[in-house]
Tab-separated table of C-alpha atoms and ligand atoms in Angstrom:
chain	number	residue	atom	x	y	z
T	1024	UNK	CA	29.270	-38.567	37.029
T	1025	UNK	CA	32.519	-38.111	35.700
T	1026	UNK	CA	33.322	-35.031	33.871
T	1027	UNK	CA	34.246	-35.676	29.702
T	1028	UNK	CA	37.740	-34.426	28.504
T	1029	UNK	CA	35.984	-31.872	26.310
T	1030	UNK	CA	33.894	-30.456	29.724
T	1031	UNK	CA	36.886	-30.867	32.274
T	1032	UNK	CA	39.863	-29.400	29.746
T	1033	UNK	CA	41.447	-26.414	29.601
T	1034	UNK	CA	40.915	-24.630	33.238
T	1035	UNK	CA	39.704	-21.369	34.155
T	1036	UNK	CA	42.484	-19.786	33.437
T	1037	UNK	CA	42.279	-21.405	29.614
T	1038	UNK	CA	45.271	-23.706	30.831
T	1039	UNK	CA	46.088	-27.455	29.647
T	1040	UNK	CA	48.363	-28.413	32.072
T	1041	UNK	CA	51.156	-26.105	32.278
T	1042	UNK	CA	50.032	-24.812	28.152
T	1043	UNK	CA	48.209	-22.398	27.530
T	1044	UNK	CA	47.076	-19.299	29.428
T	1045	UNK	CA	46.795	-15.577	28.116
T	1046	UNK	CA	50.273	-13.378	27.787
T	1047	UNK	CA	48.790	-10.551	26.986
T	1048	UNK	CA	49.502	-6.709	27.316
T	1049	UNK	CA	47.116	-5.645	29.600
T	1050	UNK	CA	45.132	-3.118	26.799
T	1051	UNK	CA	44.402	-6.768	25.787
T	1052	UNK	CA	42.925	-7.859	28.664
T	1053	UNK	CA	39.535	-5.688	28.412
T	1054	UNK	CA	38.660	-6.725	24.678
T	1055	UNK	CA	39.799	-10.941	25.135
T	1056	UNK	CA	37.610	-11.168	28.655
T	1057	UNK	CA	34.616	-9.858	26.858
T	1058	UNK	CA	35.583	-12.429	24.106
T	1059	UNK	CA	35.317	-15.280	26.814
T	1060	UNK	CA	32.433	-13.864	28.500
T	1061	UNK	CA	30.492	-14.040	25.201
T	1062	UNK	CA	31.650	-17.162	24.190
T	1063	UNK	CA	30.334	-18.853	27.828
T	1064	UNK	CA	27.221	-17.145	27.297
T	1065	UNK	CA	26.562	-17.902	23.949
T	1066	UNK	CA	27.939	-21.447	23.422
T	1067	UNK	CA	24.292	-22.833	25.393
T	1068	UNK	CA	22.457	-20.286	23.620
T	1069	UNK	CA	20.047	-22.235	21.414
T	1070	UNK	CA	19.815	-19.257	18.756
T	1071	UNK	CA	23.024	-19.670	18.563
T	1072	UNK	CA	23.944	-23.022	17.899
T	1073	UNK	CA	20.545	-22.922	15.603
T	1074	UNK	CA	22.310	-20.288	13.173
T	1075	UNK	CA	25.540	-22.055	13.231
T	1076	UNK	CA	23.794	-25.368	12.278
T	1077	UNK	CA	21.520	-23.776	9.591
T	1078	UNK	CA	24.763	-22.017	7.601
T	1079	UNK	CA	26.647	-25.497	7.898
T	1080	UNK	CA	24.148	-27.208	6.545
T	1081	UNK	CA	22.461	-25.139	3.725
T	1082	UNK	CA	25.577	-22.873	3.381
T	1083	UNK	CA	28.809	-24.883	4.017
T	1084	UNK	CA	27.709	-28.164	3.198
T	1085	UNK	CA	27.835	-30.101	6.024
T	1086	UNK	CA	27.945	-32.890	7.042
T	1087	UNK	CA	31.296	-33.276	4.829
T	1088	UNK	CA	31.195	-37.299	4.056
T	1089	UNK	CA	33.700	-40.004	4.998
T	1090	UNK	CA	35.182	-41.623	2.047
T	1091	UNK	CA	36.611	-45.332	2.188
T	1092	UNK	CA	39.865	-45.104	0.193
T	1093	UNK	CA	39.651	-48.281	-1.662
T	1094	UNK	CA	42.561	-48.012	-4.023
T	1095	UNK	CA	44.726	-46.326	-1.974
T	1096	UNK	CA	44.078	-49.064	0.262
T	1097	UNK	CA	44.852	-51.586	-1.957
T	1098	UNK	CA	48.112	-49.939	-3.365
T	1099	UNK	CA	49.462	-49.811	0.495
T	1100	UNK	CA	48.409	-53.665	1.349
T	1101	UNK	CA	47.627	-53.499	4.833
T	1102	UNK	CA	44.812	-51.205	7.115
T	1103	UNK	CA	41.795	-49.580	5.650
T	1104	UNK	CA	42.555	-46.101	4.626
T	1105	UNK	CA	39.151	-43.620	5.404
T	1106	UNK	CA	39.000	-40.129	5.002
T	1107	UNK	CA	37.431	-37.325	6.513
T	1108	UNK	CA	36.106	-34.798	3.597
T	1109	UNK	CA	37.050	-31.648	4.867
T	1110	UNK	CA	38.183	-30.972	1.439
T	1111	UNK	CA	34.735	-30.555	0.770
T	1112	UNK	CA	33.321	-27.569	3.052
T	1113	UNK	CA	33.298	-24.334	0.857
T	1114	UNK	CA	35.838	-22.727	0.460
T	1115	UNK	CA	38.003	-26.078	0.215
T	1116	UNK	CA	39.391	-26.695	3.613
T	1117	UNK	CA	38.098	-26.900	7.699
T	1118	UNK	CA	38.855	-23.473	8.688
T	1119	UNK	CA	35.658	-22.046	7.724
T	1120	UNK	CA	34.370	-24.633	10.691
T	1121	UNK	CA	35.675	-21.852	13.194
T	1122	UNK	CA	35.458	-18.706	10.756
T	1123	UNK	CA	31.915	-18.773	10.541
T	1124	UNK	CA	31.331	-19.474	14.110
T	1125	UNK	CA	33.335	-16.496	14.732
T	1126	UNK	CA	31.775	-14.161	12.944
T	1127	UNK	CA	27.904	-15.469	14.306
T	1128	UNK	CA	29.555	-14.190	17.461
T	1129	UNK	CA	30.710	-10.821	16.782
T	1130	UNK	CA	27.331	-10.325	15.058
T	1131	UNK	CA	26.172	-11.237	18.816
T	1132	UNK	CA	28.340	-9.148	20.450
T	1133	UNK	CA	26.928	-6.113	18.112
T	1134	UNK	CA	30.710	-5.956	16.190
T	1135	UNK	CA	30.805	-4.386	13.060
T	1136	UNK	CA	34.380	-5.472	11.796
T	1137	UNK	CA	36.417	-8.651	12.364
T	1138	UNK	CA	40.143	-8.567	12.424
T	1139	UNK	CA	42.947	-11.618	11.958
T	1140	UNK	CA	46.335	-11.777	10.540
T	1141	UNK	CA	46.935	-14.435	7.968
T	1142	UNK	CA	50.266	-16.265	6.883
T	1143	UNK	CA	49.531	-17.726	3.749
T	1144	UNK	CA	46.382	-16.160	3.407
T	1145	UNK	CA	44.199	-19.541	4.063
T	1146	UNK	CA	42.455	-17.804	7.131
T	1147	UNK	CA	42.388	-14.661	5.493
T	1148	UNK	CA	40.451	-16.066	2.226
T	1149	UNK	CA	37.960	-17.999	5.261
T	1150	UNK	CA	36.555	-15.426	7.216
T	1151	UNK	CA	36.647	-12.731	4.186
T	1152	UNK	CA	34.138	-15.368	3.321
T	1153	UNK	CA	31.953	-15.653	6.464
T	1154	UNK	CA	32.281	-11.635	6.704
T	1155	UNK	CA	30.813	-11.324	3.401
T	1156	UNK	CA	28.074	-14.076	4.247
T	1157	UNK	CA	27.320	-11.889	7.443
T	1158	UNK	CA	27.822	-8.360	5.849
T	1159	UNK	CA	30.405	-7.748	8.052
T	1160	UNK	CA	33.845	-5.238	7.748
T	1161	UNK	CA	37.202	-7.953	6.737
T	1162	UNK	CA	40.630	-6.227	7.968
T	1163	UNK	CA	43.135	-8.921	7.309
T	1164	UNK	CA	46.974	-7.994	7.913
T	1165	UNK	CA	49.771	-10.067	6.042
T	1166	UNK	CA	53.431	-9.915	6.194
T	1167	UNK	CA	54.315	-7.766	2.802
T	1168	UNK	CA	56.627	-11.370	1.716
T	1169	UNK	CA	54.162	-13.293	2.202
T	1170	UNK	CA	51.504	-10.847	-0.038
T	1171	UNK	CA	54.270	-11.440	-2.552
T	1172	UNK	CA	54.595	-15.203	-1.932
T	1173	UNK	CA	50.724	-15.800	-1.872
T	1174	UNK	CA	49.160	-13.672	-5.143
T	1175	UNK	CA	46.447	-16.140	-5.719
T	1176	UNK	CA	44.536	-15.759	-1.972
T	1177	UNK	CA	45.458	-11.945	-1.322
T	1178	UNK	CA	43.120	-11.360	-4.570
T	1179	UNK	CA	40.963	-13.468	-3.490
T	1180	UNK	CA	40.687	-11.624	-0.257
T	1181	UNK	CA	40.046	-8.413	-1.837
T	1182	UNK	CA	37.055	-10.103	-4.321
T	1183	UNK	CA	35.398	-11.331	-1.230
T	1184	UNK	CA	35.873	-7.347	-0.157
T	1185	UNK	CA	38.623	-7.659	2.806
T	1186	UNK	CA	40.813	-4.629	3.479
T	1187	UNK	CA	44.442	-6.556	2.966
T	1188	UNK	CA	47.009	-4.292	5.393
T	1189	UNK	CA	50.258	-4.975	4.248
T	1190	UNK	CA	52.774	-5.449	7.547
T	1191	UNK	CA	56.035	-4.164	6.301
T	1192	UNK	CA	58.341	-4.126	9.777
T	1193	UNK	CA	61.126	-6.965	11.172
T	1194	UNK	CA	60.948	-9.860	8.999
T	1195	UNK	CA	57.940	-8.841	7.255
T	1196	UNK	CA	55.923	-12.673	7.177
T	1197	UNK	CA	53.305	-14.287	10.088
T	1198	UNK	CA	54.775	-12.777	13.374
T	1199	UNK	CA	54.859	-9.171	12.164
T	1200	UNK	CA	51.060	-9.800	10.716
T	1201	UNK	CA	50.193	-10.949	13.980
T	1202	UNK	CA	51.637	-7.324	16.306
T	1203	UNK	CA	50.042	-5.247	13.431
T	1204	UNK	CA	46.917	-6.622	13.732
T	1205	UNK	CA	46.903	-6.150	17.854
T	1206	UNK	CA	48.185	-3.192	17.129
T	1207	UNK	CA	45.133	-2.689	15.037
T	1208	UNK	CA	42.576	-4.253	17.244
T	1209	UNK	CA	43.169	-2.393	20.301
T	1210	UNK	CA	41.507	1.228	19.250
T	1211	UNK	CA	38.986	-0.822	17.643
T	1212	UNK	CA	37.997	-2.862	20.029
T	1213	UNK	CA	34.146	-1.518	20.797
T	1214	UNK	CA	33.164	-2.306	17.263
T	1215	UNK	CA	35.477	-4.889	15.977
T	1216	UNK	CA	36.491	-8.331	16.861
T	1217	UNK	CA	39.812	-10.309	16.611
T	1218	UNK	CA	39.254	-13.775	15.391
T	1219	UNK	CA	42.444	-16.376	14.965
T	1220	UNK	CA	43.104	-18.791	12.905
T	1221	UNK	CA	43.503	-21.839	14.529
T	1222	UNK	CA	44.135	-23.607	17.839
T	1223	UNK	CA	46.868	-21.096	19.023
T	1224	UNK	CA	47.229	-17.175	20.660
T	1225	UNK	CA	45.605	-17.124	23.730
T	1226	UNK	CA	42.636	-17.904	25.877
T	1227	UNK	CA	40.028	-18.297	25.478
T	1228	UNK	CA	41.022	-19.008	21.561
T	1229	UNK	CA	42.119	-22.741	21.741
T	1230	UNK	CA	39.295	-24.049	23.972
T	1231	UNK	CA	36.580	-22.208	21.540
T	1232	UNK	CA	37.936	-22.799	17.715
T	1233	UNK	CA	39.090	-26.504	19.174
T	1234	UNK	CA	34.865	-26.217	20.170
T	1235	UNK	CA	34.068	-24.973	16.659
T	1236	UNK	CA	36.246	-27.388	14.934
T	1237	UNK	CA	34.748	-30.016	17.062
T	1238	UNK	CA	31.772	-30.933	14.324
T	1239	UNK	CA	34.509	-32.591	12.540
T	1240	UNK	CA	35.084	-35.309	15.100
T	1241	UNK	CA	31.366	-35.564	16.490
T	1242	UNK	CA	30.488	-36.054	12.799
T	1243	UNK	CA	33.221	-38.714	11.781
T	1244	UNK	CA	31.972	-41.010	14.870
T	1245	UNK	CA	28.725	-41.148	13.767
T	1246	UNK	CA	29.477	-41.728	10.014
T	1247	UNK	CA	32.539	-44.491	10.997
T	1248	UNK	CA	29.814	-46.412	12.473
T	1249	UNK	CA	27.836	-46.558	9.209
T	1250	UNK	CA	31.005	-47.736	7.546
T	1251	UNK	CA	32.510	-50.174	10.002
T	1252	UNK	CA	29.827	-50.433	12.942
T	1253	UNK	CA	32.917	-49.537	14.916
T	1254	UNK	CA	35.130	-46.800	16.445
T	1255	UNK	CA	38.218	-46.162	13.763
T	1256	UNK	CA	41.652	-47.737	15.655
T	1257	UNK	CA	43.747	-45.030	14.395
T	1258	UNK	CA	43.015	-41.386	13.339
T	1259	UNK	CA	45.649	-39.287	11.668
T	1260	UNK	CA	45.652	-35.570	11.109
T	1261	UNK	CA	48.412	-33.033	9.966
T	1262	UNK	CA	49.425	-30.505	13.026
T	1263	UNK	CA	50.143	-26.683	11.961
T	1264	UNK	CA	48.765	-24.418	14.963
T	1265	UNK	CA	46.455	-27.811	15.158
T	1266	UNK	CA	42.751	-27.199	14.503
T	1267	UNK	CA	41.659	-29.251	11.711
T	1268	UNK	CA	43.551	-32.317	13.929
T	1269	UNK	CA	42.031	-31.070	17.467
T	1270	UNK	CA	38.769	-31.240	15.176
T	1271	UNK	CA	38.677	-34.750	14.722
T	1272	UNK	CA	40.455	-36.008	17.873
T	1273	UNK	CA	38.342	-34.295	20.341
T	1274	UNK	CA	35.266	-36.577	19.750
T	1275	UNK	CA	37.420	-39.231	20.211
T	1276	UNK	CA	40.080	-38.318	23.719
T	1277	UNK	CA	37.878	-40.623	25.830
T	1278	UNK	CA	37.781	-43.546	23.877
T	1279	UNK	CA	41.289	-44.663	24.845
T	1280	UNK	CA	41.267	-47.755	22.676
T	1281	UNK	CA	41.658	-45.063	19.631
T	1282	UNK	CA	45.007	-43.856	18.935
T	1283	UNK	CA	45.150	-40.396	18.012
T	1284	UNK	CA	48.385	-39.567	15.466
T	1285	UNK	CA	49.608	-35.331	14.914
T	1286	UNK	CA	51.422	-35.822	11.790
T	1287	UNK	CA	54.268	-32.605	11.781
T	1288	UNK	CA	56.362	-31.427	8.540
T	1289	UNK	CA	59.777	-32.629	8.586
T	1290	UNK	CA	60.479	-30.434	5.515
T	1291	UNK	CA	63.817	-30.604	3.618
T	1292	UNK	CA	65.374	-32.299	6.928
T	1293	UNK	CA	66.567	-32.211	10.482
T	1294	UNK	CA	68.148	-28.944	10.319
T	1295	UNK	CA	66.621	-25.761	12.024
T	1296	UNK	CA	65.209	-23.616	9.537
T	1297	UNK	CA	64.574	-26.729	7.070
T	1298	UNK	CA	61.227	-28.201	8.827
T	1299	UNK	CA	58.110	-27.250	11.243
T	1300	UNK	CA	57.983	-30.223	13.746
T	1301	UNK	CA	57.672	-28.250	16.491
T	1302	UNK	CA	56.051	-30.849	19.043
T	1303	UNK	CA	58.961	-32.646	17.985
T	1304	UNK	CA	62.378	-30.434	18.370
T	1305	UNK	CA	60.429	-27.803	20.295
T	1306	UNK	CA	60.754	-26.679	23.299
T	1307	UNK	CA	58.686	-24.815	26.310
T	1308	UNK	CA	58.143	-21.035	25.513
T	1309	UNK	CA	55.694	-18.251	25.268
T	1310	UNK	CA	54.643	-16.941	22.055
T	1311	UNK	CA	51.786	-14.717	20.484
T	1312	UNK	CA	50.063	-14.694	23.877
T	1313	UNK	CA	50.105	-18.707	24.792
T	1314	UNK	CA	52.645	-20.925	26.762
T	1315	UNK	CA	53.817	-24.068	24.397
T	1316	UNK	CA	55.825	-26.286	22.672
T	1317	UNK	CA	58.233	-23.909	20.323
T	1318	UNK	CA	60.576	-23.890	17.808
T	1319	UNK	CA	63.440	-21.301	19.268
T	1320	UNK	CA	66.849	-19.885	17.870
T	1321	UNK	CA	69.927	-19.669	19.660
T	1322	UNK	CA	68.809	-16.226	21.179
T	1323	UNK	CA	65.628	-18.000	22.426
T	1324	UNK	CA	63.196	-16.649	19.403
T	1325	UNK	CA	60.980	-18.070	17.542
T	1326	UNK	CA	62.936	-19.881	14.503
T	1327	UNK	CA	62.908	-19.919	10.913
T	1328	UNK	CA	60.599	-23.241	9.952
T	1329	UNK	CA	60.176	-24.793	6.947
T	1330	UNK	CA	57.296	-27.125	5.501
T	1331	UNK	CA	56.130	-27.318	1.223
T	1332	UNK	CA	52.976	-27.204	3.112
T	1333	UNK	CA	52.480	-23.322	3.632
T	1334	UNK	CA	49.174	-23.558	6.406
T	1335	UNK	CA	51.837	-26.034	8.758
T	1336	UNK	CA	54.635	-23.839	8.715
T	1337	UNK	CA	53.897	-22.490	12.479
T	1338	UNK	CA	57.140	-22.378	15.226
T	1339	UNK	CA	54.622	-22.548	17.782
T	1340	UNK	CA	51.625	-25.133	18.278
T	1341	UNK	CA	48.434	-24.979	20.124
T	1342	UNK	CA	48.579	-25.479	23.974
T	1343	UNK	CA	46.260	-28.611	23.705
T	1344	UNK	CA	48.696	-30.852	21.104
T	1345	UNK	CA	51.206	-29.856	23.481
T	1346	UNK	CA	49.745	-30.991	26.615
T	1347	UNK	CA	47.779	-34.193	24.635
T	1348	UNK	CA	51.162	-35.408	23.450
T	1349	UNK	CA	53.003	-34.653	27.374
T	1350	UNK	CA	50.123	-37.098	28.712
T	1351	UNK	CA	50.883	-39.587	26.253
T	1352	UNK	CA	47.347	-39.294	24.836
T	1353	UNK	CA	48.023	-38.292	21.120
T	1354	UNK	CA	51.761	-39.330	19.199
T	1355	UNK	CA	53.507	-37.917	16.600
T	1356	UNK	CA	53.921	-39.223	13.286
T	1357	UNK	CA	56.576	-37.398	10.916
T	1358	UNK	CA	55.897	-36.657	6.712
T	1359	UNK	CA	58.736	-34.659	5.283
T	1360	UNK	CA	58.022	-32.871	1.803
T	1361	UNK	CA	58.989	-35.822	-0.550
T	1362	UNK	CA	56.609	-38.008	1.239
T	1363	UNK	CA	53.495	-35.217	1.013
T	1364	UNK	CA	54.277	-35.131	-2.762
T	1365	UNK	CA	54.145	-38.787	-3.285
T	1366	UNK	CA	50.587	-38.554	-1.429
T	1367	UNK	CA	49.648	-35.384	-3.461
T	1368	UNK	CA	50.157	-37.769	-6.590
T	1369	UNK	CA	48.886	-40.964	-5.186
T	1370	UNK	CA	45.420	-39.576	-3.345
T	1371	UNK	CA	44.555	-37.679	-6.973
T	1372	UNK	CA	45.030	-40.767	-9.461
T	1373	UNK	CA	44.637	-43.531	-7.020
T	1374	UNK	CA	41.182	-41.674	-5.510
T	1375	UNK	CA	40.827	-38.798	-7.790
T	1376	UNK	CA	41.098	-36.327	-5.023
T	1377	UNK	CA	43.704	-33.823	-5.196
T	1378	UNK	CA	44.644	-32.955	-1.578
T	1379	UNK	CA	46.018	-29.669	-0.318
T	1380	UNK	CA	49.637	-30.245	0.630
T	1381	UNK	CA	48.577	-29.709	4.284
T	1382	UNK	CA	46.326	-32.852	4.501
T	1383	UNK	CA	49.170	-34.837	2.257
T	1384	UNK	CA	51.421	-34.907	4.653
T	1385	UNK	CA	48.845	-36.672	7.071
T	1386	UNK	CA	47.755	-39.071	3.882
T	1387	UNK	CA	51.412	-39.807	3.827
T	1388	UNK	CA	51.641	-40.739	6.983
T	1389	UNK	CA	48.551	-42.753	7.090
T	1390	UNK	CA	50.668	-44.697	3.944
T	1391	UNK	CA	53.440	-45.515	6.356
T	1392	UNK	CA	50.813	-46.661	9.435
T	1393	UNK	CA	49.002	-48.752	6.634
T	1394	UNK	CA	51.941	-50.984	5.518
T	1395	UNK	CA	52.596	-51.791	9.032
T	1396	UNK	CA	49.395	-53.152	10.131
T	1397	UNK	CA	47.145	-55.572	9.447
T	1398	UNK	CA	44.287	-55.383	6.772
T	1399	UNK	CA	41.388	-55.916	9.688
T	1400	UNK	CA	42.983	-52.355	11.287
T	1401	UNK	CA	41.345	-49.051	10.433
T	1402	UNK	CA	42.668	-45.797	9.665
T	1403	UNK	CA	40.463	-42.555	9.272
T	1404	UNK	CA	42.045	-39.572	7.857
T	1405	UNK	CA	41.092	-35.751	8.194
T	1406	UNK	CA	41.349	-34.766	4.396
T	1407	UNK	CA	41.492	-31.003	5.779
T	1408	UNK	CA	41.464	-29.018	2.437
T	1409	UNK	CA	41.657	-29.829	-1.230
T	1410	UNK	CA	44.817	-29.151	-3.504
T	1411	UNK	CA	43.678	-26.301	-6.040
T	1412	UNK	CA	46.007	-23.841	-4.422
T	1413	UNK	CA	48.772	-26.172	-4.862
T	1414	UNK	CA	48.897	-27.413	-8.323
T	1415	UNK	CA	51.035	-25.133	-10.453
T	1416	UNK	CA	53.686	-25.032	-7.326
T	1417	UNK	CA	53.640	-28.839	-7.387
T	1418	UNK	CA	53.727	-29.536	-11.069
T	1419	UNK	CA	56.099	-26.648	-11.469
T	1420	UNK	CA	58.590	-28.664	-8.632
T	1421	UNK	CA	57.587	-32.140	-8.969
T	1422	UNK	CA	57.083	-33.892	-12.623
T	1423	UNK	CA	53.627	-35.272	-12.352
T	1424	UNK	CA	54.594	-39.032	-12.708
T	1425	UNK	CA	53.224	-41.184	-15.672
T	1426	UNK	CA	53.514	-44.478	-14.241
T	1427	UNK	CA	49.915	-46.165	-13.156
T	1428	UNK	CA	50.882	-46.859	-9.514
W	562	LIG	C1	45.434	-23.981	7.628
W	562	LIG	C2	45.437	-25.371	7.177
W	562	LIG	C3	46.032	-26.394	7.942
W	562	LIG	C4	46.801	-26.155	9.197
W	562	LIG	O1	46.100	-25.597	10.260
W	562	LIG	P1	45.671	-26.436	11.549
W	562	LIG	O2	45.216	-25.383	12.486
W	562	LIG	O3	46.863	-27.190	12.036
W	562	LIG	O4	44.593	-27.351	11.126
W	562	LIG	C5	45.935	-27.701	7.478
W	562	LIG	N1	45.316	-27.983	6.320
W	562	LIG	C6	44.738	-27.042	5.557
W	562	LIG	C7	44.071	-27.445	4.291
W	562	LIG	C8	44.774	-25.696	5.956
W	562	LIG	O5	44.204	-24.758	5.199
């Protein structure tokens, strides 16, 4: 029998065609190997995937439902507008899809602490959470800007009981968080785990939080059926490192009749510096431990990027949107901010759900895909966090408009 995708993709060596793979120094190489080792072992391990079912269920709230957008629908004239809910896990967005899965497996492995870096703090404020569920030790290091930039989560980090380590070298935001949390994690490494944030750094971290984000998608077949007794004809997802959109597609890569849409930030504009649409303007480079699709400066570093959306601000992407979009597989719709604030506005009084900027800029782009087809199309969504953390930056910005649409 043919081999799926999910079972044949990445390699051995944690590669997707030429992305992908481990860069690591080699104190590194010790600590991620046992990583992967556990992970093989565990993923068929029926305790495990028991414990990880029970605390989505009773803890989580999952299954998250699919919503038909009826209004929004409506307003746009064309193709049916669904959407994912993973506005709805706790916590308010998907991450905590890979956090707590995580965290069940360095209380396998016998770990007493988890580690991670955190750019806006979104992953930080996660798996503070599924430490504190599990009782286990929260290090989370942050660039000392961004602890400035991002008040609201680094509190809530330390009320969920994290140790916050400010990272106060170079530029002082996401790459600096990432070396001083290596730099942590290396003497730790016998009693503490790294865990990362999305689809990104490398193996075997792509292939296992794309596996733990993977509910998303398995779900969203099942429940599409119930709506349409069909397989969606479009899905569209925003693309930051590119879990919450590797979530939904990867339930989905065989069924070639679906097309699969990464929707990137186009920002303020074309520019470098002014947007984060990396698959886009990127190029081939290596970066926090994975070969990719990057954003690069003239000396060949990473670049300044730019989205309103602060979780899709990444130079790099995962390995697996890069290599998706090389085979033609998945394409790559554009939302610049304007766009994402028109959706922020439009999904809240059209649908009464107030999406995290993040997931606007794939409800804008869903908008756009709408107009253009026909009304017996489909479109399904990934709604992948709500909009709390976003509302006095958007009002503050962006006159919340009187008009009934
Ligand atoms: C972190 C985040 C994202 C971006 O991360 P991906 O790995 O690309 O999914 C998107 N939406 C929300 C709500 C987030 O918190």
């Amino acid at each position: 029998m043919k081999q799926s995708y999910l079972e044949s993709h990445p390699d051995e060596k944690g590669f997707f065609g030429k992305y992908g793979g481990s860069f690591i120094p080699p104190v590194l190489e010790g600590p991620f190997a046992e990583i992967t080792k556990a992970y093989k072992e565990l993923k068929n391990s029926p305790a495990f995937i028991e414990e990880l079912k029970y605390v989505r269920k009773h803890y989580q709230g999952r299954p998250t439902p699919i919503s038909f957008a009826k209004n929004l629908t409506e307003h746009c004239g064309g193709a049916k507008i669904y959407l994912k809910r993973e506005d709805l896990n706790h916590s308010g967005a998907h991450k905590l899809n890979h956090c707590m899965a995580e965290v069940i497996l360095a209380k396998h492995l016998g770990k007493k602490k988890v580690i991670a870096e955190t750019g806006a703090g979104q992953h930080g404020v996660a798996l503070a959470t599924a430490a504190a569920y599990f009782g286990l030790e929260c290090e989370i290091h942050m660039g000392e800007v961004d602890i400035q930039k991002e008040h609201p989560n680094v509190v809530r980090m330390k009320i969920l009981g994290a140790n916050v380590i400010p990272a106060t070298h170079g530029l002082k935001t996401l790459k600096e968080a990432v070396d001083s949390a290596f730099e942590s994690y290396v003497p730790q490494a016998d009693t503490a785990i790294y865990c990362i944030g999305s689809v990104v750094g490398p193996h075997p971290f792509p292939m296992m939080v794309r596996d733990f984000q993977s509910v998303i998608g398995f779900e969203a077949k099942e429940q599409f059926f119930e709506h349409e007794d069909r397989l969606p004809d479009n899905i569209v997802a925003c693309v930051g490192g590119g879990s919450n959109a590797m979530g939904i597609f990867s339930a989905f890569i065989d069924d070639k009749e679906v097309n699969l849409y990464g929707v990137e930030p186009m920002g303020r504009g074309e520019k470098l510096g002014d947007h984060s649409a990396t698959l886009t303007y990127g190029s081939e480079g290596v970066m926090h431990g994975f070969n990719s699709i990057m954003l690069k400066d003239a000396n060949g570093e990473p670049a300044p990027v730019y989205s309103i959306g602060s979780g899709i601000d990444y130079p790099s992407v995962g390995p697996e949107q890069a290599y998706l979009k090389e085979i033609g597989r998945t394409k790559v719709g554009l939302s610049n901010d304007e766009e994402a604030v028109d959706a922020f506005y439009k999904l809240s009084q059209l649908e009464g759900i107030i999406p995290a900027l993040e997931s606007a800029h794939a409800v804008a782009y869903a908008m756009k895909l709408a107009r253009e087809l026909p009304k017996d199309k489909t479109i399904l969504v990934n709604l992948s966090g709500r909009g709390d953390k976003d509302i006095d930056f958007v009002v503050e910005n962006y006159p919340i408009p009187n008009a009934k649409f």
